[in-house]
């Protein structure tokens, strides 16, 4: 298709940046729709494409947001794109996190977002529409799941799967005869360059991150970990730990190269109609992954046990923490759908040992402290995640214990798009969200998202930021500053608290 224009969403993400790179290699002109204002948008594109050897200027970027009508593109931009002609829209943007508290967000991004991008594609009269979905629209469907199948009455393991399913269902409902609409369903995508720099690298990387985290805890305080049988052995760190999972279960890993080549190649074969294709790599048993990952990480003593053996005895604190960090993936260690009619993608299969060794090097180079690592593992990116974990007692346990004597309603107004605005009621060492109609509060902190994240990681303080004019306080200032002092103290000592948690 020569210098034809592709409109790509999600170019700052993991898959999108590799796809962008590959499309440029194939000679396409790539136009991207990126969140955020001009400056931030350029910086994030540079961050995504730079390590792949691309200047951000090689793509044209428009400010947009898939959750908005017309994806937030100005009318003049839409007119220009339509005039110049968009050969294909590839929709790769989405919310890829699994948290149960993100159900609304997942629908907004993955269902509404797909609806908006598809409508935009039609308005621009694009020649083809490509939707990047996931093999896991199969949810908990038992047995086999054909690549043209969709609604088999399955349930879903998380809001992410449900929202990706809903997006596909929507596309099927609105598809018109003659329209070229392709749905690509990769399995678990791994590899590429640079591993780990995709902020929040998840799936199999989460297991490697959790192992690295436990090693860092050992380095910080070997004595504390020793009572759980952790010791430095001749072949590496001996970390006796059970992980619940069926050792014989297979999971499919597909390399990023296989995925981007598969998607890009399909641009050359624009068959009218709607089709969906599962993009598979190779199957690996959990036992093989356990073995390869343990070896690459220099760790011995990890055992996969089935559900019955898991229940036989209580979890050790180390097992509990590892499980907590990898909880989102537990369903995938218990069962997995089969995709019998799908051909394996062409190209090099994934080498799990090599993947883990590369990732370990990146982890070792990263100087993040234990507190930041713990937050990363719990996928705490913003106030929604932090307070979700606080309410669940996955963070801040000792903080709540310490403020038992306090009864207050604190409003957190974190400015962003969309803003976070919730009131939390702290009382007797418990915390709950107030209902939206309960509008009374004692004090309100108003701050931006990066500052909030820095505070909960112990890198900034509410009180200091208040005196520097970066946190505004309304209502009872004195109570807010006292509460802020206790919260700052907790976050400042996060490293220590995390260690206590892991071993207690
Ligand atoms: N990774 C996998 O293993 C895998 C497997 C199967 C399918 N998939 C599918 O592949 C697609 C990409 O996944 P990924 O792993 O590359 O995800 P990712 O790294 O989380 O990237 C998501 C991308 O979507 C963008 N985005 C999110 N919300 C947006 C919004 N409201 N407006 C505009 N852009 C928005 C993000 O932009 P910001 O930079 O602004 O956040 C980012 O560029 C997803 O649809 C996912 O379902 C991924």
Coordinates of C-alpha atoms and ligand atoms in Angstrom, one line a residue:
X1 CA 0.0 0.0 0.0
X2 CA 3.1 2.3 -0.3
X3 CA 2.8 5.6 1.5
X4 CA -0.8 5.0 2.5
X5 CA -1.9 6.4 5.8
X6 CA -2.6 4.3 8.8
X7 CA -4.4 5.8 11.8
X8 CA -3.2 4.0 14.9
X9 CA -4.5 4.3 18.4
X10 CA -2.4 3.2 21.4
X11 CA 1.0 4.0 19.9
X12 CA 2.5 4.9 23.3
X13 CA 1.6 1.4 24.6
X14 CA 3.4 -1.9 24.4
X15 CA 1.8 -3.4 21.3
X16 CA 1.1 -0.1 19.6
X17 CA 4.7 1.2 19.7
X18 CA 6.0 -2.1 18.1
X19 CA 3.2 -2.0 15.5
X20 CA 4.0 1.6 14.7
X21 CA 7.7 0.8 14.2
X22 CA 6.8 -2.2 12.0
X23 CA 4.4 -0.2 9.9
X24 CA 7.0 2.5 9.3
X25 CA 9.4 -0.3 8.2
X26 CA 6.8 -1.4 5.7
X27 CA 6.6 2.1 4.3
X28 CA 3.3 3.2 5.7
X29 CA 2.7 6.7 6.9
X30 CA 1.6 6.4 10.5
X31 CA -0.7 9.0 12.1
X32 CA -1.4 8.5 15.8
X33 CA -4.1 9.5 18.2
X34 CA -2.5 10.1 21.6
X35 CA -3.9 11.2 24.9
X36 CA -2.6 14.4 26.6
X37 CA -1.7 17.8 25.6
X38 CA 0.9 18.5 22.9
X39 CA 4.0 18.6 25.1
X40 CA 3.2 15.6 27.2
X41 CA 2.0 13.7 24.1
X42 CA 5.3 14.3 22.3
X43 CA 7.3 13.3 25.3
X44 CA 5.4 10.0 25.7
X45 CA 5.7 9.2 22.1
X46 CA 9.5 9.9 22.3
X47 CA 9.7 7.6 25.4
X48 CA 7.8 4.8 23.5
X49 CA 9.5 5.0 20.1
X50 CA 13.0 6.3 21.1
X51 CA 14.3 2.9 22.3
X52 CA 13.1 1.4 19.1
X53 CA 15.4 3.8 17.3
X54 CA 12.6 6.1 16.1
X55 CA 12.3 9.9 16.6
X56 CA 8.8 10.9 17.6
X57 CA 8.7 13.2 14.6
X58 CA 8.4 10.2 12.2
X59 CA 4.8 10.0 13.0
X60 CA 2.1 12.6 13.0
X61 CA 0.3 12.8 16.3
X62 CA -3.0 14.2 17.1
X63 CA -4.3 14.9 20.6
X64 CA -7.3 12.6 21.2
X65 CA -9.0 10.4 23.7
X66 CA -10.9 7.3 22.6
X67 CA -13.5 7.7 25.4
X68 CA -14.8 10.9 23.8
X69 CA -17.1 11.3 20.9
X70 CA -15.1 11.6 17.7
X71 CA -12.2 10.5 19.9
X72 CA -11.9 14.1 20.9
X73 CA -10.4 15.0 17.5
X74 CA -11.1 18.6 16.4
X75 CA -13.4 18.9 13.4
X76 CA -10.6 20.5 11.3
X77 CA -8.3 17.5 12.0
X78 CA -11.1 15.1 11.0
X79 CA -11.7 17.0 7.8
X80 CA -8.0 16.9 7.0
X81 CA -7.7 13.2 7.6
X82 CA -10.7 12.4 5.5
X83 CA -9.4 14.6 2.7
X84 CA -6.0 12.9 2.8
X85 CA -7.5 9.5 2.9
X86 CA -7.0 6.9 5.7
X87 CA -6.2 3.5 4.3
X88 CA -6.9 1.7 7.6
X89 CA -7.6 2.4 11.2
X90 CA -5.8 0.1 13.6
X91 CA -7.3 0.3 17.1
X92 CA -4.8 -0.8 19.6
X93 CA -5.6 1.5 22.5
X94 CA -7.4 0.3 25.6
X95 CA -7.3 -0.4 29.3
X96 CA -5.3 -3.5 29.9
X97 CA -5.5 -3.8 33.6
X98 CA -7.6 -6.5 35.4
X99 CA -8.6 -4.9 38.7
X100 CA -12.2 -5.6 39.8
X101 CA -12.4 -1.9 40.9
X102 CA -11.8 -0.9 37.2
X103 CA -15.1 -2.3 35.8
X104 CA -16.5 1.1 34.8
X105 CA -13.1 2.2 33.4
X106 CA -12.8 -1.0 31.4
X107 CA -16.2 -0.5 29.8
X108 CA -15.5 3.2 29.1
X109 CA -12.2 2.5 27.4
X110 CA -12.7 -0.9 25.8
X111 CA -16.3 -0.8 24.9
X112 CA -17.1 2.9 24.5
X113 CA -13.6 3.5 23.2
X114 CA -14.0 0.9 20.5
X115 CA -17.4 2.3 19.6
X116 CA -15.9 5.7 19.2
X117 CA -12.8 4.7 17.2
X118 CA -15.0 2.5 14.9
X119 CA -17.4 5.4 14.4
X120 CA -14.5 7.7 13.6
X121 CA -13.1 5.2 11.1
X122 CA -16.5 5.2 9.3
X123 CA -16.7 9.0 9.4
X124 CA -13.2 9.2 7.8
X125 CA -14.3 6.6 5.3
X126 CA -11.2 4.5 6.1
X127 CA -10.7 1.5 3.8
X128 CA -10.2 -1.0 6.7
X129 CA -10.9 -1.2 10.4
X130 CA -8.6 -3.4 12.5
X131 CA -9.5 -4.1 16.1
X132 CA -7.0 -5.5 18.5
X133 CA -8.8 -7.8 20.9
X134 CA -7.6 -10.7 23.0
X135 CA -7.8 -14.5 22.9
X136 CA -9.3 -14.2 26.4
X137 CA -12.7 -13.0 25.1
X138 CA -13.1 -16.8 25.6
X139 CA -13.4 -16.1 29.3
X140 CA -14.0 -19.3 31.2
X141 CA -15.5 -21.1 28.3
X142 CA -14.7 -24.7 28.8
X143 CA -13.2 -26.9 26.1
X144 CA -12.3 -25.5 22.7
X145 CA -13.0 -22.0 21.4
X146 CA -13.0 -21.4 17.7
X147 CA -11.5 -18.3 16.3
X148 CA -14.8 -17.1 14.7
X149 CA -16.7 -18.0 18.0
X150 CA -17.7 -15.2 20.4
X151 CA -20.8 -15.6 22.5
X152 CA -20.7 -19.1 24.1
X153 CA -22.4 -18.0 27.3
X154 CA -19.1 -17.8 29.0
X155 CA -18.3 -15.9 32.2
X156 CA -15.3 -13.7 32.6
X157 CA -12.4 -13.7 35.0
X158 CA -12.1 -9.9 35.2
X159 CA -13.7 -6.7 33.9
X160 CA -11.0 -6.5 31.2
X161 CA -12.1 -9.8 29.5
X162 CA -15.8 -8.8 29.8
X163 CA -15.1 -5.4 28.2
X164 CA -13.1 -6.8 25.3
X165 CA -15.9 -9.3 24.7
X166 CA -18.5 -6.5 24.8
X167 CA -16.4 -4.5 22.2
X168 CA -16.3 -7.5 19.8
X169 CA -20.0 -8.0 20.3
X170 CA -20.7 -4.4 19.4
X171 CA -18.6 -4.6 16.3
X172 CA -20.5 -7.7 15.2
X173 CA -23.8 -5.9 15.7
X174 CA -22.9 -2.8 13.7
X175 CA -20.9 -4.4 11.0
X176 CA -22.2 -3.6 7.5
X177 CA -21.9 -5.8 4.4
X178 CA -18.9 -4.8 2.4
X179 CA -17.1 -3.3 5.3
X180 CA -13.6 -4.6 5.9
X181 CA -13.4 -5.3 9.7
X182 CA -10.8 -7.5 11.1
X183 CA -10.5 -8.6 14.7
X184 CA -7.1 -9.8 15.9
X185 CA -7.0 -11.8 19.1
X186 CA -3.4 -12.3 20.4
X187 CA -2.8 -14.7 23.3
X188 CA -0.2 -13.5 25.8
X189 CA 2.2 -11.2 24.1
X190 CA 5.8 -11.1 25.3
X191 CA 9.2 -9.9 24.2
X192 CA 10.3 -7.0 22.1
X193 CA 12.6 -4.1 22.9
X194 CA 12.9 -2.7 25.4
X195 CA 11.4 -5.2 27.8
X196 CA 10.2 -3.8 31.0
X197 CA 10.3 -0.2 29.9
X198 CA 6.6 -0.7 29.0
X199 CA 5.5 0.8 32.3
X200 CA 3.5 -1.7 34.2
X201 CA 4.7 -4.7 32.3
X202 CA 2.3 -7.3 33.3
X203 CA 1.3 -11.0 32.5
X204 CA 4.3 -13.3 32.9
X205 CA 6.5 -10.4 33.8
X206 CA 4.5 -9.9 37.0
X207 CA 5.8 -13.3 38.2
X208 CA 9.4 -12.3 37.5
X209 CA 8.9 -8.9 39.2
X210 CA 7.4 -10.7 42.3
X211 CA 10.4 -13.0 42.5
X212 CA 12.8 -10.1 42.1
X213 CA 10.9 -8.2 44.9
X214 CA 11.4 -11.2 47.2
X215 CA 15.1 -11.3 46.4
X216 CA 15.4 -7.6 47.2
X217 CA 13.6 -8.2 50.6
X218 CA 16.2 -10.9 51.3
X219 CA 19.0 -8.5 50.5
X220 CA 17.6 -5.9 52.7
X221 CA 17.0 -8.1 55.7
X222 CA 18.3 -11.7 55.3
X223 CA 17.7 -12.4 59.0
X224 CA 14.0 -11.7 58.8
X225 CA 13.6 -13.9 55.8
X226 CA 15.7 -16.8 57.2
X227 CA 13.0 -17.8 59.6
X228 CA 10.9 -18.8 56.6
X229 CA 13.7 -21.1 55.3
X230 CA 15.2 -18.6 52.8
X231 CA 18.9 -19.0 52.4
X232 CA 21.7 -18.4 50.0
X233 CA 22.5 -21.8 48.4
X234 CA 25.2 -23.0 46.1
X235 CA 22.9 -22.7 43.1
X236 CA 21.3 -19.4 44.0
X237 CA 18.7 -18.1 46.4
X238 CA 16.7 -20.9 48.1
X239 CA 13.2 -19.6 48.5
X240 CA 10.8 -22.4 49.7
X241 CA 7.5 -21.4 48.3
X242 CA 4.4 -23.1 46.9
X243 CA 2.5 -21.5 44.0
X244 CA -1.0 -22.7 43.3
X245 CA -1.2 -23.9 39.7
X246 CA -1.7 -27.0 37.6
X247 CA 1.8 -28.0 36.5
X248 CA 0.6 -29.7 33.4
X249 CA -1.6 -26.8 32.2
X250 CA -0.4 -25.0 29.1
X251 CA -0.4 -21.3 28.4
X252 CA 0.2 -19.8 25.1
X253 CA 2.9 -17.2 24.6
X254 CA 3.2 -15.3 21.4
X255 CA 6.1 -13.0 20.6
X256 CA 5.5 -9.3 19.8
X257 CA 7.1 -9.8 16.4
X258 CA 4.7 -12.5 15.5
X259 CA 1.8 -10.3 16.5
X260 CA 2.8 -7.2 14.7
X261 CA 3.7 -9.1 11.5
X262 CA 0.4 -10.9 11.7
X263 CA -1.6 -7.7 11.9
X264 CA 0.5 -5.8 9.4
X265 CA 0.3 -8.6 6.9
X266 CA -3.4 -8.7 7.1
X267 CA -3.5 -5.1 5.7
X268 CA -2.4 -6.5 2.4
X269 CA -5.4 -8.8 2.2
X270 CA -8.4 -6.6 2.7
X271 CA -11.3 -9.1 2.3
X272 CA -14.7 -7.4 2.7
X273 CA -16.6 -8.8 5.7
X274 CA -16.0 -9.3 9.4
X275 CA -13.4 -11.9 10.4
X276 CA -11.6 -12.7 13.6
X277 CA -8.3 -14.4 14.0
X278 CA -6.6 -15.7 17.2
X279 CA -2.9 -15.0 17.0
X280 CA -1.2 -17.8 18.8
X281 CA 2.5 -18.6 19.5
X282 CA 3.5 -21.7 21.3
X283 CA 2.1 -23.6 24.3
X284 CA 4.3 -23.9 27.4
X285 CA 3.4 -26.0 30.4
X286 CA 3.4 -24.1 33.7
X287 CA 6.0 -26.5 35.0
X288 CA 8.3 -25.5 32.1
X289 CA 7.8 -21.8 32.8
X290 CA 8.4 -22.4 36.5
X291 CA 11.6 -24.2 35.7
X292 CA 12.9 -21.6 33.2
X293 CA 11.9 -18.6 35.3
X294 CA 13.4 -20.1 38.5
X295 CA 16.7 -20.8 36.7
X296 CA 16.9 -17.4 35.0
X297 CA 16.2 -15.7 38.3
X298 CA 18.7 -17.8 40.2
X299 CA 16.1 -19.1 42.6
X300 CA 15.4 -22.6 43.8
X301 CA 12.7 -24.1 46.0
X302 CA 9.5 -23.0 44.1
X303 CA 6.9 -25.7 43.7
X304 CA 3.7 -25.7 41.7
X305 CA 0.9 -27.5 43.6
X306 CA -2.7 -28.2 42.6
X307 CA -5.6 -26.7 44.5
X308 CA -6.0 -29.7 46.8
X309 CA -2.3 -29.6 47.9
X310 CA -2.5 -25.8 48.2
X311 CA -5.3 -26.1 50.7
X312 CA -3.5 -28.7 52.8
X313 CA -1.6 -26.3 54.8
X314 CA -1.7 -22.6 55.7
X315 CA 0.2 -20.1 53.5
X316 CA 3.5 -18.8 54.8
X317 CA 3.8 -15.0 54.7
X318 CA 6.1 -15.3 51.7
X319 CA 3.5 -17.4 49.8
X320 CA 0.8 -15.0 50.8
X321 CA 2.7 -12.0 49.5
X322 CA 3.6 -13.7 46.2
X323 CA 0.0 -14.8 45.7
X324 CA -1.2 -11.3 46.5
X325 CA 1.2 -9.8 43.9
X326 CA 0.1 -12.2 41.2
X327 CA -3.5 -12.6 42.2
X328 CA -4.9 -11.3 38.9
X329 CA -3.4 -14.2 37.1
X330 CA -4.5 -17.0 39.4
X331 CA -7.5 -18.0 37.2
X332 CA -5.1 -18.5 34.3
X333 CA -3.0 -21.0 36.4
X334 CA -6.1 -23.1 37.0
X335 CA -7.5 -23.5 33.6
X336 CA -7.2 -22.1 30.1
X337 CA -9.4 -22.3 26.9
X338 CA -8.2 -24.3 23.9
X339 CA -8.0 -22.8 20.5
X340 CA -7.9 -25.8 18.2
X341 CA -8.5 -24.3 14.7
X342 CA -5.9 -21.6 14.9
X343 CA -2.7 -21.8 13.0
X344 CA 0.4 -20.8 15.0
X345 CA 1.8 -17.4 14.0
X346 CA 4.9 -17.5 11.7
X347 CA 8.2 -16.5 13.1
X348 CA 10.5 -17.3 16.0
X349 CA 8.7 -18.9 19.0
X350 CA 9.3 -17.4 22.4
X351 CA 12.2 -18.6 24.5
X352 CA 10.9 -18.3 28.1
X353 CA 14.4 -18.7 29.6
X354 CA 15.9 -16.0 27.5
X355 CA 13.0 -13.7 28.1
X356 CA 13.4 -14.1 31.9
X357 CA 17.1 -13.5 31.8
X358 CA 16.7 -10.3 29.8
X359 CA 14.0 -9.1 32.2
X360 CA 16.1 -9.9 35.2
X361 CA 18.9 -7.7 33.8
X362 CA 16.5 -4.8 33.5
X363 CA 15.2 -5.4 37.0
X364 CA 18.7 -5.5 38.5
X365 CA 19.5 -2.2 36.8
X366 CA 16.4 -0.6 38.2
X367 CA 17.1 1.1 41.5
X368 CA 13.5 1.2 42.7
X369 CA 13.1 0.7 46.5
X370 CA 11.0 -1.9 48.1
X371 CA 8.1 0.5 48.6
X372 CA 7.9 1.5 44.9
X373 CA 8.3 -2.2 43.9
X374 CA 5.4 -3.2 46.2
X375 CA 3.2 -0.4 44.7
X376 CA 4.1 -1.5 41.2
X377 CA 3.3 -5.1 42.0
X378 CA -0.1 -4.1 43.5
X379 CA -0.5 -2.1 40.3
X380 CA -1.0 1.1 42.3
X381 CA -1.0 3.8 39.6
X382 CA -3.4 6.4 41.1
X383 CA -5.8 7.2 43.8
X384 CA -8.4 4.6 42.6
X385 CA -5.9 1.8 42.9
X386 CA -4.4 3.1 46.2
X387 CA -7.7 3.4 48.0
X388 CA -9.0 0.2 46.6
X389 CA -5.9 -1.5 48.2
X390 CA -6.4 0.4 51.4
X391 CA -10.0 -0.6 51.7
X392 CA -9.0 -4.2 51.0
X393 CA -6.2 -3.9 53.6
X394 CA -3.5 -4.8 51.0
X395 CA -1.7 -1.5 51.8
X396 CA -1.7 0.8 54.8
X397 CA -2.5 -1.9 57.4
X398 CA -0.3 -0.4 60.0
X399 CA -1.5 3.2 59.2
X400 CA -5.1 2.2 59.9
X401 CA -4.0 0.6 63.2
X402 CA -2.2 3.7 64.2
X403 CA -5.1 6.1 63.5
X404 CA -7.6 4.0 65.5
X405 CA -8.4 7.1 67.6
X406 CA -9.3 9.2 64.6
X407 CA -12.9 9.8 63.3
X408 CA -12.8 12.0 60.2
X409 CA -14.0 12.3 56.7
X410 CA -11.2 13.2 54.3
X411 CA -12.0 14.2 50.7
X412 CA -9.3 13.6 48.1
X413 CA -9.8 15.6 45.0
X414 CA -7.1 14.5 42.5
X415 CA -7.2 16.6 39.4
X416 CA -6.9 14.7 36.2
X417 CA -9.0 13.6 33.2
X418 CA -11.3 12.3 34.6
X419 CA -10.8 13.6 38.2
X420 CA -10.8 11.4 41.2
X421 CA -13.1 12.8 43.8
X422 CA -14.1 10.6 46.8
X423 CA -14.6 11.1 50.5
X424 CA -13.1 8.5 52.8
X425 CA -14.4 7.9 56.3
X426 CA -11.7 6.9 58.8
X427 CA -13.0 5.6 62.1
X428 CA -11.8 3.2 64.7
X429 CA -9.1 1.8 62.4
X430 CA -11.5 1.1 59.6
X431 CA -12.0 3.0 56.4
X432 CA -14.8 3.1 53.9
X433 CA -15.8 5.2 50.9
X434 CA -18.7 7.5 51.6
X435 CA -21.7 7.2 49.2
X436 CA -21.9 9.8 46.5
X437 CA -24.8 11.5 48.2
X438 CA -22.9 11.9 51.5
X439 CA -21.2 15.2 50.7
X440 CA -20.0 16.1 54.2
X441 CA -16.3 16.2 54.9
X442 CA -13.9 17.6 57.5
X443 CA -11.1 18.5 55.1
X444 CA -10.3 18.2 51.5
X445 CA -6.9 17.8 49.8
X446 CA -6.7 19.0 46.2
X447 CA -3.7 17.9 44.3
X448 CA -2.6 16.4 41.0
X449 CA -2.1 12.8 40.1
X450 CA 1.8 12.6 39.9
X451 CA 2.0 14.3 43.3
X452 CA -0.5 11.8 44.8
X453 CA 1.6 8.9 43.4
X454 CA 4.8 10.4 44.8
X455 CA 3.2 10.8 48.2
X456 CA 2.0 7.2 48.5
X457 CA 5.4 6.0 47.3
X458 CA 7.0 8.0 50.2
X459 CA 8.8 10.3 47.8
X460 CA 6.9 13.4 48.7
X461 CA 4.9 14.6 51.7
X462 CA 1.5 16.1 52.0
X463 CA 2.6 18.7 54.5
X464 CA 5.7 19.8 52.6
X465 CA 3.7 19.9 49.4
X466 CA 1.0 22.0 51.2
X467 CA 3.6 24.6 52.3
X468 CA 5.0 24.6 48.8
X469 CA 1.5 25.4 47.4
X470 CA 1.2 22.1 45.6
X471 CA -1.6 20.7 47.8
X472 CA -4.5 22.9 48.6
X473 CA -6.5 22.2 51.7
X474 CA -10.1 23.3 52.3
X475 CA -12.1 22.8 55.5
X476 CA -10.4 22.0 58.8
X477 CA -6.7 22.8 58.0
X478 CA -5.4 21.8 61.4
X479 CA -7.0 18.3 61.2
X480 CA -5.8 17.9 57.6
X481 CA -2.2 18.7 58.6
X482 CA -2.3 16.3 61.6
X483 CA -3.8 13.6 59.4
X484 CA -1.2 14.4 56.7
X485 CA 1.6 14.1 59.3
X486 CA 0.5 10.5 60.1
X487 CA 0.0 9.6 56.5
X488 CA 3.4 11.0 55.5
X489 CA 5.0 9.2 58.3
X490 CA 3.5 5.9 57.1
X491 CA 4.5 6.5 53.5
X492 CA 8.0 7.7 54.4
X493 CA 8.7 4.4 56.2
X494 CA 7.0 2.3 53.5
X495 CA 10.2 0.3 52.9
X496 CA 10.3 -0.9 56.5
X497 CA 6.5 -1.6 56.6
X498 CA 6.8 -3.6 53.4
X499 CA 9.5 -5.8 54.9
X500 CA 7.5 -6.3 58.1
X501 CA 4.5 -7.3 55.9
X502 CA 6.4 -9.8 53.8
X503 CA 7.7 -11.6 56.8
X504 CA 4.9 -11.2 59.4
Ligands
LIG1 N1 -0.1 -7.2 26.0 C1 -0.7 -8.3 25.8 O1 -0.2 -9.4 26.2 C2 -2.0 -8.3 25.0 C3 -2.5 -9.6 24.7 C4 -3.7 -9.7 24.0 C5 -4.3 -8.5 23.5 N2 -3.8 -7.3 23.9 C6 -4.5 -6.1 23.4 O2 -3.6 -5.2 22.7 C7 -4.0 -3.9 22.9 C8 -2.8 -3.1 23.4 O3 -2.3 -3.7 24.6 P1 -0.9 -3.2 25.3 O4 -0.4 -4.4 26.0 O5 -0.1 -2.6 24.3 O6 -1.5 -2.2 26.3 P2 -0.8 -0.9 27.0 O7 0.7 -1.1 27.0 O8 -1.5 -0.8 28.3 O9 -1.2 0.3 26.0 C9 -2.5 0.8 26.0 C10 -2.5 2.0 25.0 O10 -3.8 2.5 25.0 C11 -3.7 3.9 25.1 N3 -4.9 4.4 25.7 C12 -5.6 4.0 26.9 N4 -6.6 4.7 27.1 C13 -6.7 5.7 26.1 C14 -7.6 6.7 25.8 N5 -8.7 7.0 26.6 N6 -7.4 7.4 24.7 C15 -6.3 7.2 23.9 N7 -5.4 6.2 24.2 C16 -5.6 5.5 25.2 C17 -2.5 4.1 26.1 O11 -2.1 5.5 26.0 P3 -1.4 6.2 27.3 O12 0.1 6.2 26.9 O13 -2.0 7.6 27.2 O14 -1.8 5.5 28.5 C18 -1.6 3.2 25.5 O15 -1.0 3.7 24.3 C19 -5.1 -3.9 23.9 O16 -6.3 -3.7 23.2 C20 -5.1 -5.3 24.5 O17 -6.4 -5.7 24.9 C21 -2.6 -7.2 24.6

